[in-house]
XYZ file of C-alpha atoms in Angstrom:
207
model
C 60.251 -54.143 87.341
C 58.165 -57.175 86.169
C 59.821 -60.240 86.332
C 59.285 -64.343 85.449
C 57.710 -65.810 88.388
C 59.352 -69.537 89.052
C 57.024 -72.033 90.331
C 58.133 -73.823 93.550
C 57.689 -77.336 94.054
C 59.327 -78.056 97.418
C 59.107 -75.566 99.901
C 60.980 -75.687 103.751
C 59.145 -76.149 106.552
C 59.445 -74.877 110.142
C 61.418 -77.991 111.425
C 64.361 -76.933 109.260
C 64.469 -73.707 111.248
C 66.061 -74.830 114.442
C 66.519 -72.665 117.548
C 69.187 -73.695 120.099
C 67.326 -71.656 122.697
C 64.481 -68.895 122.818
C 65.303 -65.645 121.773
C 64.992 -62.830 124.564
C 62.646 -59.900 123.836
C 65.576 -57.883 122.486
C 66.764 -60.351 120.118
C 63.474 -60.584 118.510
C 63.222 -57.310 117.939
C 66.238 -57.257 116.079
C 64.854 -60.133 114.147
C 61.754 -58.433 113.262
C 63.348 -55.400 112.116
C 65.721 -57.296 109.738
C 62.754 -59.470 108.244
C 61.005 -56.318 107.574
C 63.817 -54.681 105.787
C 64.129 -58.235 103.678
C 60.627 -57.800 102.554
C 61.029 -54.057 101.737
C 63.930 -55.415 99.702
C 61.874 -57.545 97.872
C 58.988 -55.044 97.424
C 61.326 -52.702 95.746
C 63.290 -55.039 93.185
C 60.198 -57.325 92.314
C 57.184 -54.742 92.720
C 55.612 -57.220 95.019
C 52.915 -56.336 97.631
C 50.635 -57.728 100.381
C 48.906 -59.707 97.911
C 51.779 -61.564 96.644
C 53.091 -62.138 100.362
C 49.715 -63.714 101.442
C 49.546 -65.745 98.308
C 52.870 -67.095 99.270
C 51.486 -67.838 102.819
C 48.998 -69.768 101.405
C 51.171 -71.804 98.969
C 53.259 -72.591 102.075
C 50.487 -73.600 104.433
C 50.909 -70.436 106.403
C 47.307 -69.241 106.876
C 47.021 -69.681 110.353
C 50.093 -67.595 110.942
C 49.350 -64.847 108.269
C 45.691 -64.745 107.839
C 45.443 -61.528 106.065
C 46.383 -58.176 105.031
C 45.743 -57.036 108.668
C 47.785 -59.873 110.197
C 50.730 -59.056 107.946
C 50.615 -55.374 108.398
C 50.844 -55.697 112.259
C 53.473 -58.254 111.949
C 55.568 -55.595 109.753
C 54.323 -52.805 111.796
C 55.797 -54.515 114.775
C 59.430 -53.747 113.881
C 61.097 -51.245 115.974
C 62.465 -49.175 112.866
C 58.754 -48.231 111.911
C 57.028 -44.994 111.909
C 54.238 -45.386 114.705
C 54.310 -48.890 115.889
C 50.526 -49.166 115.611
C 50.618 -53.082 115.221
C 51.716 -55.679 117.447
C 54.339 -55.003 119.987
C 56.010 -58.415 119.991
C 56.726 -60.963 117.533
C 56.952 -64.636 118.367
C 59.085 -67.225 117.116
C 56.336 -68.986 114.878
C 55.634 -65.891 113.382
C 59.554 -65.060 112.624
C 59.857 -68.463 110.883
C 56.478 -67.864 108.690
C 58.017 -64.512 107.590
C 61.560 -66.268 106.965
C 59.569 -69.183 104.635
C 57.548 -66.419 103.060
C 60.665 -64.026 102.110
C 62.687 -66.953 100.684
C 59.672 -68.246 98.713
C 59.485 -64.981 97.077
C 63.062 -64.527 96.424
C 63.108 -67.807 94.892
C 60.093 -67.229 92.743
C 61.908 -63.699 91.517
C 65.477 -65.171 91.416
C 66.016 -64.624 87.859
C 65.094 -60.864 88.310
C 67.422 -60.667 91.092
C 70.257 -62.565 89.677
C 69.904 -59.970 86.719
C 70.268 -56.974 89.066
C 73.452 -58.286 91.002
C 75.123 -58.899 87.915
C 74.452 -55.675 86.754
C 75.846 -54.499 90.028
C 79.036 -56.521 89.729
C 79.482 -55.113 86.040
C 79.027 -51.641 87.106
C 81.360 -51.946 90.292
C 84.345 -53.586 88.334
C 83.737 -50.504 85.584
C 83.832 -47.836 88.778
C 80.265 -46.633 87.546
C 77.620 -46.016 89.934
C 74.689 -48.224 90.153
C 72.011 -45.699 89.085
C 73.446 -46.155 85.606
C 71.558 -49.354 85.133
C 68.074 -48.740 84.869
C 66.970 -51.731 86.922
C 69.314 -50.901 89.783
C 68.369 -47.391 89.620
C 64.490 -48.011 89.871
C 65.200 -50.326 92.637
C 67.417 -47.861 94.805
C 64.710 -45.146 94.131
C 62.028 -47.343 95.547
C 63.796 -48.827 98.260
C 64.869 -45.335 99.766
C 61.536 -43.716 99.256
C 59.700 -46.452 100.763
C 62.181 -46.655 103.705
C 61.970 -42.864 104.322
C 58.296 -42.979 104.100
C 58.061 -45.937 106.764
C 60.891 -45.563 108.674
C 61.200 -43.747 112.255
C 64.433 -42.362 111.148
C 63.945 -42.310 107.306
C 64.263 -38.691 107.169
C 67.905 -39.043 108.841
C 69.513 -41.525 106.950
C 71.650 -40.277 104.198
C 71.216 -41.473 100.712
C 74.434 -43.130 100.998
C 73.735 -45.389 103.992
C 70.425 -46.235 102.292
C 72.244 -47.142 98.893
C 74.565 -49.623 100.763
C 71.891 -50.887 102.677
C 69.766 -51.675 99.850
C 72.747 -53.023 97.536
C 73.227 -55.508 100.407
C 69.767 -56.803 101.020
C 69.961 -57.155 97.214
C 72.870 -59.371 97.372
C 71.313 -61.433 100.308
C 68.199 -61.743 98.313
C 70.184 -64.103 95.769
C 71.303 -66.126 98.496
C 67.842 -66.613 100.192
C 66.197 -67.580 97.013
C 68.758 -70.421 96.494
C 69.218 -73.938 97.939
C 68.660 -73.924 101.875
C 68.115 -70.098 101.448
C 65.426 -70.289 104.499
C 68.069 -71.753 106.779
C 70.699 -68.938 105.689
C 68.360 -66.274 106.471
C 67.253 -68.114 109.849
C 70.909 -68.345 110.703
C 72.093 -64.862 109.835
C 69.027 -63.444 111.733
C 70.105 -65.355 114.585
C 73.726 -64.391 114.656
C 72.861 -60.700 114.013
C 70.345 -60.887 116.855
C 73.126 -62.144 119.304
C 75.895 -59.818 117.877
C 73.640 -56.493 117.766
C 71.390 -56.751 120.555
C 69.351 -53.644 121.185
C 70.810 -52.225 118.018
C 68.130 -50.904 115.334
C 69.862 -49.025 112.915
C 69.566 -49.399 109.488
C 71.743 -52.716 108.428
C 70.823 -56.223 106.992
C 71.151 -59.819 107.919
C 73.878 -61.505 105.864
């Protein structure tokens, strides 16, 4: 699933991601779970890995927050959805902001591919055809489901229907996160969800 990488000339900063009040630990749990799912969707649709995420961190000047593969792994492994949470037990606000900026940076770089996938989804939906009929979507869904089942604590118990719905919802979200004000949109969605769904760690997505 290779795509043309679009160079980014202007990147948002922490200052654009305001916070009315410090989130409590339960809210942070929800935020870090959602961020990990967003990155998982990016991995599945664009074939990116930790190297691309670290490169984005460097381009955004976030090396002090996400310094290397181990630091990135610990941040993602801190998600309450993950199997064997051997990483950090909490994610602070600065780290959450960094992952938001990295996610949106990557979504913007791969927006051409993401938009093509969403357009295919809309076309197949109008024709009442399953998304797997398009190879791009089929590959994305298979990769997302396999990775989710491999990494997440309840992955083996999640039905294919639930994971397909989650993957497609995240794909549509990525189209918006890669657009103008994408970082603010994702940050706002994370904060809203953390307030509405406190202590809820089942498969879902920021929207």
